[in-house]
Amino acid sequence: MENIDLVKIFKALSSEQRLNIFKMLYEWNQTTSEVTTDCLCSEEGVEKCFTKTCDCLDLSKSTISHHFKELENAGLINCTRIGQSSVCKINMEAVQAIRDFLK
Amino acid sequence: MENIDLVKIFKALSSEQRLNIFKMLYEWNQTTSEVTTDCLCSEEGVEKCFTKTCDCLDLSKSTISHHFKELENAGLINCTRIGQSSVCKINMEAVQAIRDFLK
DNA sequence: TTTATTGTTTTATAATAATCGAACTTCAAG
DNA sequence: CTTGAAGTTCGATTATTATAAAACAATAAA
């Protein structure tokens, strides 16, 4: 896909708030069942992730939107819209790049 | 040792220059033979790493010193002095924390 | 078609971070 | 003891980032 830039990735994860956001998105993406959680998860990603994140953090919507953009720009997540709601999917290639970092 | 803080670690690696420095230090630390390289390597770490880094990068000594401090503060490296020269060792626990990031 | 919901973009501000030069400290060598 | 080499610390400047409020856009619901 896009070429993976470790500096961008580390920069995206170097803010406490963004690391929190990413961890939440990652966990929500791990959830496979729609039943065991209030998350609507599918292979398309996690629905309503933006609203959920806003509920969990004490930050303004504009700031959170900005952080989502940074994570997206670093290639860590991909976000789309379904209706009014945003659907977010973790980019496992980027995660793998972190895991592979230094052998 | 010190407790590992991923935000600090990612922050330390989120600058292009510091990531370059860390990669160099990491490679030099991988070198086991004193013969095949101009690095003086031992189980104590890599000697003259500061001078070497200064030779490789177009940054002032004070800036590079600052970057070393950041890497050290994040727990990624440990530096000591032997004579006038600095000896640097990678902290593999921190590296492992990166590898383990997200399972 | 009006209104509410869900986000995004723009603009501004305050806080952090990167960088350098100069002064300083330590240690080694002459 | 003086000189030089190797780093560090301090002070200042510039650049980047985090943040929010307000205005905006797109969609769904009434």
PDB file of C-alpha atoms (C1' of nucleotides) in Angstrom:
ATOM      1  CA  MET A   1       0.000   0.000   0.000  1.00  0.00           C
ATOM      2  CA  GLU A   2       1.559   3.243   1.110  1.00  0.00           C
ATOM      3  CA  ASN A   3       5.208   2.970   1.997  1.00  0.00           C
ATOM      4  CA  ILE A   4       5.798   2.586   5.679  1.00  0.00           C
ATOM      5  CA  ASP A   5       7.709   5.339   7.431  1.00  0.00           C
ATOM      6  CA  LEU A   6       8.851   4.409  10.930  1.00  0.00           C
ATOM      7  CA  VAL A   7       9.503   7.998  11.941  1.00  0.00           C
ATOM      8  CA  LYS A   8       5.915   8.866  11.076  1.00  0.00           C
ATOM      9  CA  ILE A   9       4.661   5.826  12.952  1.00  0.00           C
ATOM     10  CA  PHE A  10       6.693   6.581  16.051  1.00  0.00           C
ATOM     11  CA  LYS A  11       5.668  10.226  15.873  1.00  0.00           C
ATOM     12  CA  ALA A  12       2.038   9.199  15.709  1.00  0.00           C
ATOM     13  CA  LEU A  13       2.447   7.046  18.806  1.00  0.00           C
ATOM     14  CA  SER A  14       4.625   9.504  20.708  1.00  0.00           C
ATOM     15  CA  SER A  15       1.712  11.417  22.158  1.00  0.00           C
ATOM     16  CA  GLU A  16       0.073   9.929  25.219  1.00  0.00           C
ATOM     17  CA  GLN A  17      -3.392  10.766  23.920  1.00  0.00           C
ATOM     18  CA  ARG A  18      -2.768   9.292  20.494  1.00  0.00           C
ATOM     19  CA  LEU A  19      -1.242   6.166  21.977  1.00  0.00           C
ATOM     20  CA  ASN A  20      -4.383   5.829  24.093  1.00  0.00           C
ATOM     21  CA  ILE A  21      -6.571   6.289  21.049  1.00  0.00           C
ATOM     22  CA  PHE A  22      -4.588   3.768  19.063  1.00  0.00           C
ATOM     23  CA  LYS A  23      -4.693   1.198  21.866  1.00  0.00           C
ATOM     24  CA  MET A  24      -8.466   1.548  22.110  1.00  0.00           C
ATOM     25  CA  LEU A  25      -8.937   1.221  18.375  1.00  0.00           C
ATOM     26  CA  TYR A  26      -6.634  -1.777  18.368  1.00  0.00           C
ATOM     27  CA  GLU A  27      -8.577  -3.518  21.125  1.00  0.00           C
ATOM     28  CA  TRP A  28     -11.888  -2.775  19.483  1.00  0.00           C
ATOM     29  CA  ASN A  29     -10.561  -4.189  16.253  1.00  0.00           C
ATOM     30  CA  GLN A  30      -9.514  -7.342  18.079  1.00  0.00           C
ATOM     31  CA  THR A  31     -13.108  -7.914  19.109  1.00  0.00           C
ATOM     32  CA  THR A  32     -14.635 -10.404  16.744  1.00  0.00           C
ATOM     33  CA  SER A  33     -18.087 -10.757  18.232  1.00  0.00           C
ATOM     34  CA  GLU A  34     -20.774  -8.127  18.003  1.00  0.00           C
ATOM     35  CA  VAL A  35     -22.464  -9.685  20.990  1.00  0.00           C
ATOM     36  CA  THR A  36     -19.815  -9.507  23.665  1.00  0.00           C
ATOM     37  CA  THR A  37     -19.291  -5.806  23.246  1.00  0.00           C
ATOM     38  CA  ASP A  38     -21.116  -2.620  22.478  1.00  0.00           C
ATOM     39  CA  CYS A  39     -18.829  -2.235  19.498  1.00  0.00           C
ATOM     40  CA  LEU A  40     -20.231  -2.995  16.111  1.00  0.00           C
ATOM     41  CA  CYS A  41     -17.355  -4.924  14.659  1.00  0.00           C
ATOM     42  CA  SER A  42     -16.972  -6.592  11.316  1.00  0.00           C
ATOM     43  CA  GLU A  43     -14.251  -7.299   8.835  1.00  0.00           C
ATOM     44  CA  GLU A  44     -14.896  -3.774   7.625  1.00  0.00           C
ATOM     45  CA  GLY A  45     -13.672  -2.374  10.923  1.00  0.00           C
ATOM     46  CA  VAL A  46     -15.203  -0.873  14.009  1.00  0.00           C
ATOM     47  CA  GLU A  47     -18.210   1.371  13.633  1.00  0.00           C
ATOM     48  CA  LYS A  48     -18.782   4.572  15.559  1.00  0.00           C
ATOM     49  CA  CYS A  49     -15.160   4.589  16.604  1.00  0.00           C
ATOM     50  CA  PHE A  50     -14.924   8.369  16.572  1.00  0.00           C
ATOM     51  CA  THR A  51     -17.939   8.863  18.828  1.00  0.00           C
ATOM     52  CA  LYS A  52     -16.728   6.138  21.146  1.00  0.00           C
ATOM     53  CA  THR A  53     -13.313   7.700  21.389  1.00  0.00           C
ATOM     54  CA  CYS A  54     -14.868  11.078  22.146  1.00  0.00           C
ATOM     55  CA  ASP A  55     -16.831   9.424  24.956  1.00  0.00           C
ATOM     56  CA  CYS A  56     -13.698   7.910  26.461  1.00  0.00           C
ATOM     57  CA  LEU A  57     -11.398  10.925  26.335  1.00  0.00           C
ATOM     58  CA  ASP A  58     -11.694  14.392  27.744  1.00  0.00           C
ATOM     59  CA  LEU A  59     -10.665  16.141  24.561  1.00  0.00           C
ATOM     60  CA  SER A  60     -12.576  18.221  22.060  1.00  0.00           C
ATOM     61  CA  LYS A  61     -13.920  16.643  18.907  1.00  0.00           C
ATOM     62  CA  SER A  62     -11.636  18.755  16.772  1.00  0.00           C
ATOM     63  CA  THR A  63      -8.576  17.624  18.677  1.00  0.00           C
ATOM     64  CA  ILE A  64      -9.606  13.990  18.431  1.00  0.00           C
ATOM     65  CA  SER A  65     -10.314  14.406  14.745  1.00  0.00           C
ATOM     66  CA  HIS A  66      -6.822  15.820  14.372  1.00  0.00           C
ATOM     67  CA  HIS A  67      -5.334  12.832  16.204  1.00  0.00           C
ATOM     68  CA  PHE A  68      -7.263  10.409  13.999  1.00  0.00           C
ATOM     69  CA  LYS A  69      -5.804  12.173  10.988  1.00  0.00           C
ATOM     70  CA  GLU A  70      -2.291  11.766  12.369  1.00  0.00           C
ATOM     71  CA  LEU A  71      -2.786   8.058  12.942  1.00  0.00           C
ATOM     72  CA  GLU A  72      -4.230   7.742   9.468  1.00  0.00           C
ATOM     73  CA  ASN A  73      -1.433   9.769   7.926  1.00  0.00           C
ATOM     74  CA  ALA A  74       1.110   7.494   9.589  1.00  0.00           C
ATOM     75  CA  GLY A  75      -0.647   4.531   7.999  1.00  0.00           C
ATOM     76  CA  LEU A  76      -1.631   3.016  11.337  1.00  0.00           C
ATOM     77  CA  ILE A  77      -5.370   3.117  10.699  1.00  0.00           C
ATOM     78  CA  ASN A  78      -7.785   3.509   7.830  1.00  0.00           C
ATOM     79  CA  CYS A  79     -11.041   5.319   8.371  1.00  0.00           C
ATOM     80  CA  THR A  80     -14.101   5.452   6.167  1.00  0.00           C
ATOM     81  CA  ARG A  81     -17.633   6.648   6.642  1.00  0.00           C
ATOM     82  CA  ILE A  82     -20.777   4.560   6.689  1.00  0.00           C
ATOM     83  CA  GLY A  83     -23.723   6.847   6.943  1.00  0.00           C
ATOM     84  CA  GLN A  84     -22.981   9.422   9.612  1.00  0.00           C
ATOM     85  CA  SER A  85     -20.670   7.114  11.460  1.00  0.00           C
ATOM     86  CA  SER A  86     -16.965   6.524  10.993  1.00  0.00           C
ATOM     87  CA  VAL A  87     -15.576   3.054  10.597  1.00  0.00           C
ATOM     88  CA  CYS A  88     -11.997   2.421  11.531  1.00  0.00           C
ATOM     89  CA  LYS A  89      -9.693  -0.430  10.713  1.00  0.00           C
ATOM     90  CA  ILE A  90      -6.190  -1.071  12.000  1.00  0.00           C
ATOM     91  CA  ASN A  91      -3.551  -1.389   9.304  1.00  0.00           C
ATOM     92  CA  MET A  92      -1.796  -4.564  10.349  1.00  0.00           C
ATOM     93  CA  GLU A  93       1.085  -3.918   7.969  1.00  0.00           C
ATOM     94  CA  ALA A  94       2.063  -0.914  10.024  1.00  0.00           C
ATOM     95  CA  VAL A  95       1.697  -2.884  13.242  1.00  0.00           C
ATOM     96  CA  GLN A  96       3.893  -5.568  11.763  1.00  0.00           C
ATOM     97  CA  ALA A  97       6.470  -2.934  10.843  1.00  0.00           C
ATOM     98  CA  ILE A  98       6.676  -1.984  14.497  1.00  0.00           C
ATOM     99  CA  ARG A  99       6.988  -5.618  15.555  1.00  0.00           C
ATOM    100  CA  ASP A 100       9.691  -6.197  13.000  1.00  0.00           C
ATOM    101  CA  PHE A 101      11.572  -3.110  14.051  1.00  0.00           C
ATOM    102  CA  LEU A 102      15.138  -4.192  14.659  1.00  0.00           C
ATOM    103  CA  LYS A 103      14.769  -7.819  13.601  1.00  0.00           C
TER     104      LYS A 103
ATOM    105  CA  MET B   1      15.596  -1.775  35.744  1.00  0.00           C
ATOM    106  CA  GLU B   2      13.735   1.478  35.214  1.00  0.00           C
ATOM    107  CA  ASN B   3      10.102   1.013  34.298  1.00  0.00           C
ATOM    108  CA  ILE B   4       9.500   1.069  30.593  1.00  0.00           C
ATOM    109  CA  ASP B   5       7.333   3.863  29.213  1.00  0.00           C
ATOM    110  CA  LEU B   6       6.248   3.311  25.609  1.00  0.00           C
ATOM    111  CA  VAL B   7       5.286   6.932  25.087  1.00  0.00           C
ATOM    112  CA  LYS B   8       8.799   7.984  26.070  1.00  0.00           C
ATOM    113  CA  ILE B   9      10.289   5.335  23.833  1.00  0.00           C
ATOM    114  CA  PHE B  10       8.185   6.314  20.835  1.00  0.00           C
ATOM    115  CA  LYS B  11       8.893   9.978  21.495  1.00  0.00           C
ATOM    116  CA  ALA B  12      12.602   9.244  21.542  1.00  0.00           C
ATOM    117  CA  LEU B  13      12.366   7.490  18.184  1.00  0.00           C
ATOM    118  CA  SER B  14       9.978   9.988  16.618  1.00  0.00           C
ATOM    119  CA  SER B  15      12.713  12.328  15.453  1.00  0.00           C
ATOM    120  CA  GLU B  16      14.430  11.400  12.230  1.00  0.00           C
ATOM    121  CA  GLN B  17      17.808  12.335  13.634  1.00  0.00           C
ATOM    122  CA  ARG B  18      17.355  10.375  16.830  1.00  0.00           C
ATOM    123  CA  LEU B  19      16.085   7.351  14.932  1.00  0.00           C
ATOM    124  CA  ASN B  20      19.219   7.556  12.793  1.00  0.00           C
ATOM    125  CA  ILE B  21      21.390   7.791  15.876  1.00  0.00           C
ATOM    126  CA  PHE B  22      19.646   4.867  17.500  1.00  0.00           C
ATOM    127  CA  LYS B  23      19.942   2.713  14.387  1.00  0.00           C
ATOM    128  CA  MET B  24      23.670   3.411  14.203  1.00  0.00           C
ATOM    129  CA  LEU B  25      24.193   2.644  17.857  1.00  0.00           C
ATOM    130  CA  TYR B  26      22.162  -0.518  17.448  1.00  0.00           C
ATOM    131  CA  GLU B  27      24.226  -1.708  14.490  1.00  0.00           C
ATOM    132  CA  TRP B  28      27.476  -0.912  16.215  1.00  0.00           C
ATOM    133  CA  ASN B  29      26.307  -2.860  19.230  1.00  0.00           C
ATOM    134  CA  GLN B  30      25.519  -5.825  16.989  1.00  0.00           C
ATOM    135  CA  THR B  31      29.152  -5.958  15.912  1.00  0.00           C
ATOM    136  CA  THR B  32      30.903  -8.618  17.918  1.00  0.00           C
ATOM    137  CA  SER B  33      34.347  -8.491  16.409  1.00  0.00           C
ATOM    138  CA  GLU B  34      36.835  -5.716  17.030  1.00  0.00           C
ATOM    139  CA  VAL B  35      38.661  -6.718  13.892  1.00  0.00           C
ATOM    140  CA  THR B  36      36.011  -6.397  11.212  1.00  0.00           C
ATOM    141  CA  THR B  37      35.141  -2.845  12.112  1.00  0.00           C
ATOM    142  CA  ASP B  38      36.658   0.376  13.280  1.00  0.00           C
ATOM    143  CA  CYS B  39      34.371   0.191  16.282  1.00  0.00           C
ATOM    144  CA  LEU B  40      35.860  -0.870  19.547  1.00  0.00           C
ATOM    145  CA  CYS B  41      33.168  -3.216  20.737  1.00  0.00           C
ATOM    146  CA  SER B  42      32.958  -5.330  23.843  1.00  0.00           C
ATOM    147  CA  GLU B  43      30.369  -6.613  26.217  1.00  0.00           C
ATOM    148  CA  GLU B  44      30.682  -3.217  27.870  1.00  0.00           C
ATOM    149  CA  GLY B  45      29.292  -1.520  24.784  1.00  0.00           C
ATOM    150  CA  VAL B  46      30.656   0.504  21.912  1.00  0.00           C
ATOM    151  CA  GLU B  47      33.468   2.930  22.585  1.00  0.00           C
ATOM    152  CA  LYS B  48      33.760   6.385  21.065  1.00  0.00           C
ATOM    153  CA  CYS B  49      30.141   6.244  20.030  1.00  0.00           C
ATOM    154  CA  PHE B  50      29.602   9.957  20.551  1.00  0.00           C
ATOM    155  CA  THR B  51      32.532  10.996  18.389  1.00  0.00           C
ATOM    156  CA  LYS B  52      31.516   8.486  15.744  1.00  0.00           C
ATOM    157  CA  THR B  53      27.989   9.794  15.709  1.00  0.00           C
ATOM    158  CA  CYS B  54      29.259  13.354  15.382  1.00  0.00           C
ATOM    159  CA  ASP B  55      31.329  12.256  12.396  1.00  0.00           C
ATOM    160  CA  CYS B  56      28.290  10.698  10.724  1.00  0.00           C
ATOM    161  CA  LEU B  57      25.762  13.469  11.244  1.00  0.00           C
ATOM    162  CA  ASP B  58      25.742  17.105  10.293  1.00  0.00           C
ATOM    163  CA  LEU B  59      24.623  18.347  13.699  1.00  0.00           C
ATOM    164  CA  SER B  60      26.397  20.225  16.436  1.00  0.00           C
ATOM    165  CA  LYS B  61      27.896  18.346  19.356  1.00  0.00           C
ATOM    166  CA  SER B  62      25.481  19.973  21.752  1.00  0.00           C
ATOM    167  CA  THR B  63      22.489  18.848  19.715  1.00  0.00           C
ATOM    168  CA  ILE B  64      23.805  15.314  19.476  1.00  0.00           C
ATOM    169  CA  SER B  65      24.502  15.294  23.188  1.00  0.00           C
ATOM    170  CA  HIS B  66      20.907  16.348  23.751  1.00  0.00           C
ATOM    171  CA  HIS B  67      19.658  13.510  21.524  1.00  0.00           C
ATOM    172  CA  PHE B  68      21.807  10.991  23.403  1.00  0.00           C
ATOM    173  CA  LYS B  69      20.253  12.215  26.629  1.00  0.00           C
ATOM    174  CA  GLU B  70      16.764  11.705  25.206  1.00  0.00           C
ATOM    175  CA  LEU B  71      17.548   8.163  24.127  1.00  0.00           C
ATOM    176  CA  GLU B  72      19.049   7.501  27.534  1.00  0.00           C
ATOM    177  CA  ASN B  73      16.105   9.075  29.319  1.00  0.00           C
ATOM    178  CA  ALA B  74      13.737   6.834  27.377  1.00  0.00           C
ATOM    179  CA  GLY B  75      15.739   3.842  28.562  1.00  0.00           C
ATOM    180  CA  LEU B  76      16.823   2.874  25.058  1.00  0.00           C
ATOM    181  CA  ILE B  77      20.548   3.190  25.704  1.00  0.00           C
ATOM    182  CA  ASN B  78      22.949   3.400  28.603  1.00  0.00           C
ATOM    183  CA  CYS B  79      26.052   5.522  28.319  1.00  0.00           C
ATOM    184  CA  THR B  80      29.120   5.619  30.508  1.00  0.00           C
ATOM    185  CA  ARG B  81      32.544   7.170  30.216  1.00  0.00           C
ATOM    186  CA  ILE B  82      35.833   5.351  29.880  1.00  0.00           C
ATOM    187  CA  GLY B  83      38.591   7.911  29.936  1.00  0.00           C
ATOM    188  CA  GLN B  84      37.597  10.736  27.617  1.00  0.00           C
ATOM    189  CA  SER B  85      35.500   8.480  25.475  1.00  0.00           C
ATOM    190  CA  SER B  86      31.845   7.555  25.852  1.00  0.00           C
ATOM    191  CA  VAL B  87      30.740   3.945  25.807  1.00  0.00           C
ATOM    192  CA  CYS B  88      27.200   3.160  24.811  1.00  0.00           C
ATOM    193  CA  LYS B  89      25.157   0.034  25.237  1.00  0.00           C
ATOM    194  CA  ILE B  90      21.713  -0.696  23.871  1.00  0.00           C
ATOM    195  CA  ASN B  91      19.130  -1.586  26.495  1.00  0.00           C
ATOM    196  CA  MET B  92      17.624  -4.734  25.035  1.00  0.00           C
ATOM    197  CA  GLU B  93      14.710  -4.661  27.464  1.00  0.00           C
ATOM    198  CA  ALA B  94      13.481  -1.496  25.824  1.00  0.00           C
ATOM    199  CA  VAL B  95      14.004  -2.990  22.377  1.00  0.00           C
ATOM    200  CA  GLN B  96      12.041  -6.020  23.470  1.00  0.00           C
ATOM    201  CA  ALA B  97       9.249  -3.772  24.719  1.00  0.00           C
ATOM    202  CA  ILE B  98       8.958  -2.356  21.208  1.00  0.00           C
ATOM    203  CA  ARG B  99       8.953  -5.820  19.684  1.00  0.00           C
ATOM    204  CA  ASP B 100       6.319  -6.964  22.104  1.00  0.00           C
ATOM    205  CA  PHE B 101       4.194  -3.935  21.453  1.00  0.00           C
ATOM    206  CA  LEU B 102       0.758  -5.263  20.677  1.00  0.00           C
ATOM    207  CA  LYS B 103       1.430  -8.934  21.365  1.00  0.00           C
TER     208      LYS B 103
ATOM    209  C1'  DT C   1     -37.728  21.020   4.122  1.00  0.00           C
ATOM    210  C1'  DT C   2     -36.226  21.897   8.580  1.00  0.00           C
ATOM    211  C1'  DT C   3     -33.507  20.140  12.346  1.00  0.00           C
ATOM    212  C1'  DA C   4     -30.212  17.283  14.692  1.00  0.00           C
ATOM    213  C1'  DT C   5     -26.175  14.335  14.460  1.00  0.00           C
ATOM    214  C1'  DT C   6     -21.553  13.370  13.015  1.00  0.00           C
ATOM    215  C1'  DG C   7     -17.702  14.632  12.050  1.00  0.00           C
ATOM    216  C1'  DT C   8     -14.066  18.165   9.440  1.00  0.00           C
ATOM    217  C1'  DT C   9     -11.626  22.419   8.576  1.00  0.00           C
ATOM    218  C1'  DT C  10      -9.951  26.878   9.822  1.00  0.00           C
ATOM    219  C1'  DT C  11      -7.800  29.971  12.846  1.00  0.00           C
ATOM    220  C1'  DA C  12      -5.491  31.111  16.887  1.00  0.00           C
ATOM    221  C1'  DT C  13      -2.758  30.257  21.025  1.00  0.00           C
ATOM    222  C1'  DA C  14       0.076  28.068  24.292  1.00  0.00           C
ATOM    223  C1'  DA C  15       3.320  24.509  25.127  1.00  0.00           C
ATOM    224  C1'  DT C  16       7.236  21.556  23.461  1.00  0.00           C
ATOM    225  C1'  DA C  17      11.005  20.410  20.936  1.00  0.00           C
ATOM    226  C1'  DA C  18      15.173  21.001  17.852  1.00  0.00           C
ATOM    227  C1'  DT C  19      18.992  23.399  17.114  1.00  0.00           C
ATOM    228  C1'  DC C  20      23.266  26.089  17.777  1.00  0.00           C
ATOM    229  C1'  DG C  21      27.049  28.826  19.935  1.00  0.00           C
ATOM    230  C1'  DA C  22      29.530  29.697  23.828  1.00  0.00           C
ATOM    231  C1'  DA C  23      31.053  28.740  28.212  1.00  0.00           C
ATOM    232  C1'  DC C  24      32.216  25.067  31.109  1.00  0.00           C
ATOM    233  C1'  DT C  25      34.130  20.413  32.998  1.00  0.00           C
ATOM    234  C1'  DT C  26      37.131  16.308  32.908  1.00  0.00           C
ATOM    235  C1'  DC C  27      40.567  13.785  31.684  1.00  0.00           C
ATOM    236  C1'  DA C  28      44.885  12.782  29.205  1.00  0.00           C
ATOM    237  C1'  DA C  29      49.212  14.092  27.218  1.00  0.00           C
ATOM    238  C1'  DG C  30      53.210  16.907  26.790  1.00  0.00           C
TER     239       DG C  30
ATOM    240  C1'  DC D   1      51.210  23.038  35.022  1.00  0.00           C
ATOM    241  C1'  DT D   2      49.509  24.060  30.498  1.00  0.00           C
ATOM    242  C1'  DT D   3      47.228  22.566  26.474  1.00  0.00           C
ATOM    243  C1'  DG D   4      44.039  19.941  23.838  1.00  0.00           C
ATOM    244  C1'  DA D   5      40.360  16.638  23.238  1.00  0.00           C
ATOM    245  C1'  DA D   6      35.741  14.939  24.493  1.00  0.00           C
ATOM    246  C1'  DG D   7      31.527  15.871  26.095  1.00  0.00           C
ATOM    247  C1'  DT D   8      27.990  18.603  28.809  1.00  0.00           C
ATOM    248  C1'  DT D   9      25.240  22.474  30.193  1.00  0.00           C
ATOM    249  C1'  DC D  10      23.206  27.048  29.549  1.00  0.00           C
ATOM    250  C1'  DG D  11      20.782  30.526  27.013  1.00  0.00           C
ATOM    251  C1'  DA D  12      18.494  31.942  23.041  1.00  0.00           C
ATOM    252  C1'  DT D  13      15.959  31.258  18.804  1.00  0.00           C
ATOM    253  C1'  DT D  14      13.157  29.011  15.585  1.00  0.00           C
ATOM    254  C1'  DA D  15      10.028  25.389  14.318  1.00  0.00           C
ATOM    255  C1'  DT D  16       6.512  22.044  15.469  1.00  0.00           C
ATOM    256  C1'  DT D  17       2.716  20.281  17.970  1.00  0.00           C
ATOM    257  C1'  DA D  18      -1.453  19.967  20.924  1.00  0.00           C
ATOM    258  C1'  DT D  19      -5.402  22.020  21.811  1.00  0.00           C
ATOM    259  C1'  DA D  20      -9.959  24.291  21.457  1.00  0.00           C
ATOM    260  C1'  DA D  21     -13.669  27.330  19.593  1.00  0.00           C
ATOM    261  C1'  DA D  22     -16.199  28.478  15.806  1.00  0.00           C
ATOM    262  C1'  DA D  23     -17.702  27.865  11.317  1.00  0.00           C
ATOM    263  C1'  DC D  24     -18.654  24.445   8.031  1.00  0.00           C
ATOM    264  C1'  DA D  25     -20.321  20.059   5.343  1.00  0.00           C
ATOM    265  C1'  DA D  26     -22.828  15.889   4.879  1.00  0.00           C
ATOM    266  C1'  DT D  27     -26.239  12.853   6.147  1.00  0.00           C
ATOM    267  C1'  DA D  28     -30.327  11.107   8.545  1.00  0.00           C
ATOM    268  C1'  DA D  29     -34.618  11.868  10.813  1.00  0.00           C
ATOM    269  C1'  DA D  30     -38.762  14.402  11.692  1.00  0.00           C
TER     270       DA D  30
END
